[in-house]
DNA sequence: CCGTATCCTAAAGGATACTG
DNA sequence: CAGTATCCTTTAGGATACGG
């Protein structure tokens, strides 16, 4: 798959029953792992943290968009391609497969000719969308303030360089 | 800055008062833009959509992590570097500057020697963290189901290839 | 201590062509 | 229609060295 041989490095394995970190799996000094103990709430800053890998998937260039569209209704491959401005066939295919593998999206092939393939969110997918939607809403609500912050920052920088 | 001359392509400019797209800024057929009209809720699938650019920033490899750490307390550069496993000085520096530019993080230089620099979340930063936290919590809560879905998918795939 | 500058590699992703 | 395969460009990001 893909150019070389790389295909999702070390994820498929070692997904035992999760959560239990084991007694110091890696090197390094002792620091917190899943401090869900109470108020503190720190998620693992380690590279091998599974949450980080899942988040990286979710937050890639196209996933959120595909999920948002599929939350509205079941869609076919070409429909999605049309709706998502700028996506290549390759990336749509890969994105959908990842989402399917993660149990976010369900793919249904109708054995007709020409073939018809439907993509729909799973229950977990809808649950995810509810959460990501909040993030998009936040971004939308704050985009003006962010734009303002950027302008201010850039102006300050420009002023400094003019000295 | 950076290798060549690239520096945040088309963002610094044209951040007028935001929101108003203007009469068909780009090419392309007419489709929905900010359908916040009512229930529909579709965020712009276009490439030039500002929300997408902001989300891409937020969802990069390190931002969420830095924000999560800073939500707990003010931290110094080297502290952050120590806490975030695997980050390079370069990326920490860049991440923090982006967040500062976006108004998420506030940077305070104490004119001592050796220099001491504090990083803290702004009000907007704390607000953002409240939202992203929900996403992390979701991921955490569903990681076992995701792992299971992956295993199932991989097994199905392996079975198909064995035919 | 807190960075920036330079160099370089690896991964993401687009374009295109081809298949069931 | 719904993809896969191949090739190639662009970007992200690590390593290192140096500066204030």
Coordinates of C-alpha atoms (C1' of nucleotides) in Angstrom, one line a residue:
Chain A
X1 CA 0.0 0.0 0.0
X2 CA 1.2 3.5 -0.6
X3 CA 4.6 4.2 -2.1
X4 CA 6.9 2.0 -0.1
X5 CA 5.7 -0.5 2.4
X6 CA 4.7 1.7 5.4
X7 CA 1.3 0.9 6.7
X8 CA 0.3 2.2 10.2
X9 CA 3.4 1.3 12.1
X10 CA 2.9 0.0 15.6
X11 CA -0.8 0.3 16.2
X12 CA -2.4 -2.9 15.2
X13 CA -0.5 -4.8 17.9
X14 CA -0.4 -4.3 21.6
X15 CA -4.0 -3.2 22.0
X16 CA -4.6 -5.6 24.8
X17 CA -7.2 -4.4 27.2
X18 CA -5.8 -0.8 27.1
X19 CA -5.7 1.7 30.0
X20 CA -3.2 -0.3 32.1
X21 CA 0.1 1.3 31.3
X22 CA 2.3 -1.5 32.7
X23 CA 5.2 -0.9 35.0
X24 CA 7.3 1.8 33.2
X25 CA 7.1 0.6 29.7
X26 CA 9.7 3.0 28.3
X27 CA 12.9 4.7 29.5
X28 CA 12.8 8.0 31.2
X29 CA 12.0 9.5 34.6
X30 CA 8.7 8.9 36.3
X31 CA 6.0 11.3 35.5
X32 CA 2.2 11.1 35.4
X33 CA 0.4 9.0 32.8
X34 CA -3.4 8.9 33.1
X35 CA -4.0 11.2 35.9
X36 CA -7.7 10.8 35.8
X37 CA -7.4 10.5 39.5
X38 CA -9.5 13.6 40.0
X39 CA -9.3 17.2 39.2
X40 CA -5.8 17.3 37.7
X41 CA -6.6 15.9 34.4
X42 CA -3.5 15.5 32.4
X43 CA -3.4 13.4 29.3
X44 CA -0.2 11.6 28.5
X45 CA 2.5 13.7 26.9
X46 CA 4.3 10.6 25.7
X47 CA 4.7 9.9 22.0
X48 CA 3.5 6.3 22.3
X49 CA 0.2 7.5 23.9
X50 CA -2.7 6.0 22.0
X51 CA -4.9 9.0 22.6
X52 CA -2.5 11.1 20.7
X53 CA -2.4 8.8 17.8
X54 CA -6.2 8.7 17.6
X55 CA -6.4 12.5 17.8
X56 CA -3.9 12.8 15.0
X57 CA -6.2 10.7 12.9
X58 CA -9.3 12.6 13.7
X59 CA -7.6 16.0 13.3
X60 CA -6.1 15.4 9.9
X61 CA -6.9 17.5 6.9
X62 CA -10.1 15.8 5.8
X63 CA -11.6 13.6 8.5
X64 CA -13.6 16.2 10.3
X65 CA -15.1 17.5 7.1
X66 CA -16.1 14.0 5.9
X67 CA -17.6 13.3 9.3
X68 CA -19.5 16.5 9.3
X69 CA -21.0 15.8 5.9
X70 CA -21.9 12.2 6.7
X71 CA -23.6 13.4 9.9
X72 CA -26.2 15.0 7.7
X73 CA -26.9 12.0 5.6
X74 CA -25.6 8.8 4.0
X75 CA -23.5 9.7 1.0
X76 CA -21.8 8.0 -1.9
X77 CA -18.1 8.2 -2.8
X78 CA -18.5 10.6 -5.7
X79 CA -21.0 12.7 -3.8
X80 CA -18.4 13.2 -1.0
X81 CA -15.8 14.0 -3.6
X82 CA -18.0 16.7 -5.1
X83 CA -18.8 18.2 -1.7
X84 CA -15.3 18.3 -0.3
X85 CA -13.6 21.1 -2.1
X86 CA -10.1 20.2 -3.1
X87 CA -9.8 16.6 -2.0
X88 CA -8.2 14.2 -4.3
X89 CA -9.7 10.8 -5.0
X90 CA -6.7 9.2 -3.3
X91 CA -7.1 11.1 -0.1
X92 CA -10.9 10.6 0.0
X93 CA -10.4 6.9 -0.4
X94 CA -7.7 6.8 2.3
X95 CA -9.6 9.0 4.7
X96 CA -12.8 6.9 4.4
X97 CA -10.9 3.7 4.9
X98 CA -9.2 5.0 8.0
X99 CA -12.5 6.1 9.4
X100 CA -14.0 2.8 8.5
X101 CA -11.2 0.9 10.2
X102 CA -11.6 3.0 13.3
X103 CA -15.3 2.2 13.4
X104 CA -16.4 5.8 12.7
X105 CA -17.8 5.1 9.3
X106 CA -19.7 2.2 7.8
X107 CA -19.3 1.3 4.2
X108 CA -22.0 -0.5 2.3
X109 CA -21.5 -2.0 -1.1
X110 CA -24.5 -2.6 -3.2
X111 CA -23.8 -5.3 -5.8
X112 CA -25.3 -3.4 -8.7
X113 CA -23.7 -2.4 -11.9
X114 CA -22.3 0.1 -11.9
X115 CA -21.3 -0.4 -8.3
X116 CA -22.9 1.8 -5.6
X117 CA -21.2 2.3 -2.3
X118 CA -22.8 4.1 0.6
X119 CA -20.9 5.7 3.5
X120 CA -22.7 6.4 6.8
X121 CA -21.6 7.3 10.3
X122 CA -21.8 4.6 12.9
X123 CA -23.2 5.3 16.3
X124 CA -19.6 6.0 17.5
X125 CA -19.2 8.3 14.5
X126 CA -22.3 10.3 15.4
X127 CA -21.0 10.5 19.0
X128 CA -17.7 11.8 17.7
X129 CA -19.3 14.4 15.5
X130 CA -21.2 15.8 18.5
X131 CA -17.8 16.5 20.1
X132 CA -15.9 17.8 17.1
X133 CA -18.9 20.0 16.2
X134 CA -18.3 21.8 19.4
X135 CA -14.7 22.5 18.4
X136 CA -15.8 23.9 15.0
X137 CA -18.4 26.0 16.6
X138 CA -15.8 27.4 19.0
X139 CA -13.5 28.2 16.1
X140 CA -16.3 29.8 14.2
X141 CA -17.3 31.9 17.2
X142 CA -13.7 33.0 17.8
X143 CA -12.4 33.5 14.3
X144 CA -12.7 37.2 14.5
X145 CA -10.9 37.5 17.7
X146 CA -8.2 35.2 16.4
X147 CA -7.9 37.3 13.2
X148 CA -7.6 40.4 15.4
X149 CA -4.9 38.8 17.6
X150 CA -3.0 37.9 14.5
X151 CA -3.1 41.4 13.1
X152 CA -2.0 42.8 16.4
X153 CA 0.9 40.3 16.6
X154 CA 2.0 41.0 13.1
X155 CA 1.9 44.7 13.6
X156 CA 4.0 44.4 16.8
X157 CA 6.5 42.3 14.9
X158 CA 6.7 44.6 12.0
X159 CA 7.2 47.5 14.4
X160 CA 10.1 45.7 16.1
X161 CA 11.8 45.0 12.8
X162 CA 11.6 48.7 11.8
X163 CA 13.8 49.8 14.7
Chain B
X1 CA 12.0 32.6 8.5
X2 CA 12.2 28.9 8.0
X3 CA 14.1 27.5 5.0
X4 CA 12.8 29.3 2.0
X5 CA 10.6 32.3 2.2
X6 CA 7.3 30.8 3.0
X7 CA 5.6 32.3 6.0
X8 CA 1.9 31.7 6.5
X9 CA 0.8 32.2 2.9
X10 CA -2.4 34.1 2.6
X11 CA -3.5 34.7 6.2
X12 CA -1.9 37.9 7.4
X13 CA -3.6 40.0 4.8
X14 CA -7.3 40.2 4.0
X15 CA -8.5 39.8 7.6
X16 CA -10.8 42.7 7.3
X17 CA -13.8 42.4 9.5
X18 CA -14.1 38.7 8.6
X19 CA -17.3 36.7 8.0
X20 CA -18.5 38.6 4.8
X21 CA -17.3 36.4 2.0
X22 CA -17.8 39.0 -0.7
X23 CA -19.6 38.2 -3.9
X24 CA -18.1 34.9 -5.0
X25 CA -14.5 35.5 -4.2
X26 CA -13.2 32.4 -6.0
X27 CA -14.2 30.4 -9.0
X28 CA -16.6 27.6 -8.8
X29 CA -20.3 26.8 -8.7
X30 CA -22.5 28.2 -6.1
X31 CA -22.8 26.1 -3.0
X32 CA -23.5 26.8 0.7
X33 CA -21.0 28.9 2.7
X34 CA -21.9 29.6 6.3
X35 CA -25.2 27.8 6.6
X36 CA -25.7 28.8 10.1
X37 CA -29.2 29.7 9.0
X38 CA -30.7 27.1 11.2
X39 CA -30.6 23.4 11.7
X40 CA -28.6 22.5 8.7
X41 CA -25.3 23.4 10.1
X42 CA -22.7 22.9 7.5
X43 CA -19.3 24.4 7.7
X44 CA -17.6 25.5 4.6
X45 CA -16.0 22.7 2.7
X46 CA -13.9 25.1 0.7
X47 CA -10.2 25.2 1.0
X48 CA -10.0 28.9 1.6
X49 CA -12.3 28.6 4.6
X50 CA -10.8 30.3 7.6
X51 CA -12.3 27.9 10.1
X52 CA -10.4 25.0 8.4
X53 CA -7.1 26.9 8.6
X54 CA -7.6 27.6 12.3
X55 CA -8.6 24.0 13.0
X56 CA -5.5 22.8 11.2
X57 CA -3.4 25.0 13.5
X58 CA -5.2 23.8 16.6
X59 CA -5.0 20.2 15.6
X60 CA -1.4 20.0 14.8
X61 CA 1.0 17.6 16.5
X62 CA 1.8 19.6 19.6
X63 CA -0.7 22.5 20.1
X64 CA -3.3 20.5 22.0
X65 CA -0.6 19.2 24.3
X66 CA 0.9 22.5 25.0
X67 CA -2.5 24.0 25.7
X68 CA -3.4 21.2 28.1
X69 CA -0.2 21.7 30.1
X70 CA -0.6 25.4 30.2
X71 CA -4.1 25.1 31.4
X72 CA -2.8 23.6 34.6
X73 CA -0.4 26.4 35.3
X74 CA 2.0 28.9 33.9
X75 CA 5.1 27.3 32.5
X76 CA 8.6 28.2 31.2
X77 CA 10.1 27.2 27.9
X78 CA 12.4 24.6 29.3
X79 CA 9.7 23.2 31.5
X80 CA 7.4 22.7 28.6
X81 CA 10.2 21.1 26.7
X82 CA 10.8 18.7 29.5
X83 CA 7.1 17.8 29.9
X84 CA 6.3 17.2 26.2
X85 CA 7.9 14.0 25.3
X86 CA 9.7 14.0 22.0
X87 CA 9.2 17.6 21.0
X88 CA 12.2 19.4 19.5
X89 CA 13.2 22.9 20.6
X90 CA 12.4 24.1 17.1
X91 CA 8.8 22.8 17.2
X92 CA 8.2 24.0 20.7
X93 CA 9.3 27.4 19.7
X94 CA 7.2 27.5 16.6
X95 CA 4.1 26.0 18.3
X96 CA 4.3 28.6 21.1
X97 CA 4.7 31.4 18.7
X98 CA 1.8 30.3 16.6
X99 CA -0.4 30.1 19.7
X100 CA 0.8 33.5 20.8
X101 CA 0.0 35.0 17.5
X102 CA -3.5 33.5 17.6
X103 CA -4.1 34.9 21.0
X104 CA -4.2 31.6 22.7
X105 CA -1.0 31.9 24.7
X106 CA 0.6 34.9 26.4
X107 CA 4.3 35.2 26.6
X108 CA 6.0 37.2 29.4
X109 CA 9.7 38.0 29.3
X110 CA 11.3 38.8 32.6
X111 CA 14.3 40.9 32.0
X112 CA 16.6 39.0 34.3
X113 CA 19.8 37.2 33.6
X114 CA 19.6 34.5 32.6
X115 CA 16.3 35.3 30.9
X116 CA 13.1 33.9 32.2
X117 CA 10.1 33.5 30.0
X118 CA 6.7 32.5 31.1
X119 CA 3.9 31.1 29.0
X120 CA 0.3 31.2 30.1
X121 CA -3.1 30.6 28.5
X122 CA -5.1 33.7 27.7
X123 CA -8.8 33.8 28.5
X124 CA -9.4 32.6 24.9
X125 CA -6.9 29.9 25.4
X126 CA -8.7 28.6 28.5
X127 CA -11.9 28.7 26.6
X128 CA -10.4 26.7 23.8
X129 CA -9.0 24.2 26.2
X130 CA -12.5 23.5 27.6
X131 CA -13.5 22.5 24.2
X132 CA -10.5 20.5 23.1
X133 CA -10.6 18.7 26.5
X134 CA -14.0 17.3 25.5
X135 CA -12.5 15.9 22.4
X136 CA -9.6 14.3 24.3
X137 CA -12.1 12.9 26.9
X138 CA -14.1 11.4 24.0
X139 CA -11.1 9.8 22.5
X140 CA -10.0 8.4 25.9
X141 CA -13.5 7.1 26.5
X142 CA -13.6 5.4 23.1
X143 CA -10.1 4.2 22.6
X144 CA -11.0 0.6 23.5
X145 CA -13.8 0.5 21.0
X146 CA -11.6 2.0 18.4
X147 CA -8.9 -0.5 19.0
X148 CA -11.5 -3.3 18.8
X149 CA -12.9 -1.9 15.5
X150 CA -9.4 -1.8 14.1
X151 CA -8.7 -5.4 15.1
X152 CA -11.9 -6.5 13.5
X153 CA -11.2 -4.6 10.4
X154 CA -7.7 -5.9 10.1
X155 CA -8.9 -9.4 10.6
X156 CA -11.5 -9.1 7.9
X157 CA -8.9 -7.7 5.6
X158 CA -6.4 -10.5 6.3
X159 CA -9.1 -13.1 5.7
X160 CA -10.0 -11.6 2.4
X161 CA -6.3 -11.7 1.3
X162 CA -6.1 -15.3 2.2
X163 CA -8.6 -16.4 -0.3
Chain C
dC1 C1' 18.1 30.0 29.7
dC2 C1' 15.7 30.9 25.5
dG3 C1' 15.6 30.8 21.6
dT4 C1' 16.9 31.3 15.9
dA5 C1' 19.2 29.5 11.5
dT6 C1' 20.5 25.9 8.6
dC7 C1' 20.3 21.5 6.7
dC8 C1' 18.2 17.4 5.8
dT9 C1' 14.9 13.4 5.9
dA10 C1' 10.4 11.5 6.0
dA11 C1' 5.7 11.8 5.5
dA12 C1' 1.5 13.9 3.5
dG13 C1' -0.7 14.7 -0.2
dG14 C1' -1.8 16.0 -5.4
dA15 C1' -2.0 14.5 -10.5
dT16 C1' -2.5 11.2 -13.5
dA17 C1' -3.4 6.8 -15.4
dC18 C1' -5.5 2.5 -15.2
dT19 C1' -9.0 -1.5 -13.4
dG20 C1' -13.4 -4.2 -12.0
Chain D
dC1 C1' -19.0 4.4 -10.3
dA2 C1' -15.6 3.5 -7.1
dG3 C1' -11.7 2.9 -6.5
dT4 C1' -6.0 1.3 -6.8
dA5 C1' -1.2 2.2 -8.4
dT6 C1' 2.5 5.1 -9.5
dC7 C1' 5.1 9.1 -9.5
dC8 C1' 6.3 13.4 -7.9
dT9 C1' 6.1 17.8 -5.2
dT10 C1' 5.4 20.1 -0.9
dT11 C1' 5.4 20.4 3.8
dA12 C1' 6.3 19.0 8.6
dG13 C1' 9.5 18.3 11.5
dG14 C1' 14.0 16.4 13.7
dA15 C1' 19.2 17.3 14.5
dT16 C1' 22.6 20.3 15.1
dA17 C1' 25.0 24.5 15.8
dC18 C1' 25.2 29.0 17.1
dG19 C1' 23.6 33.8 19.3
dG20 C1' 21.8 37.1 23.1

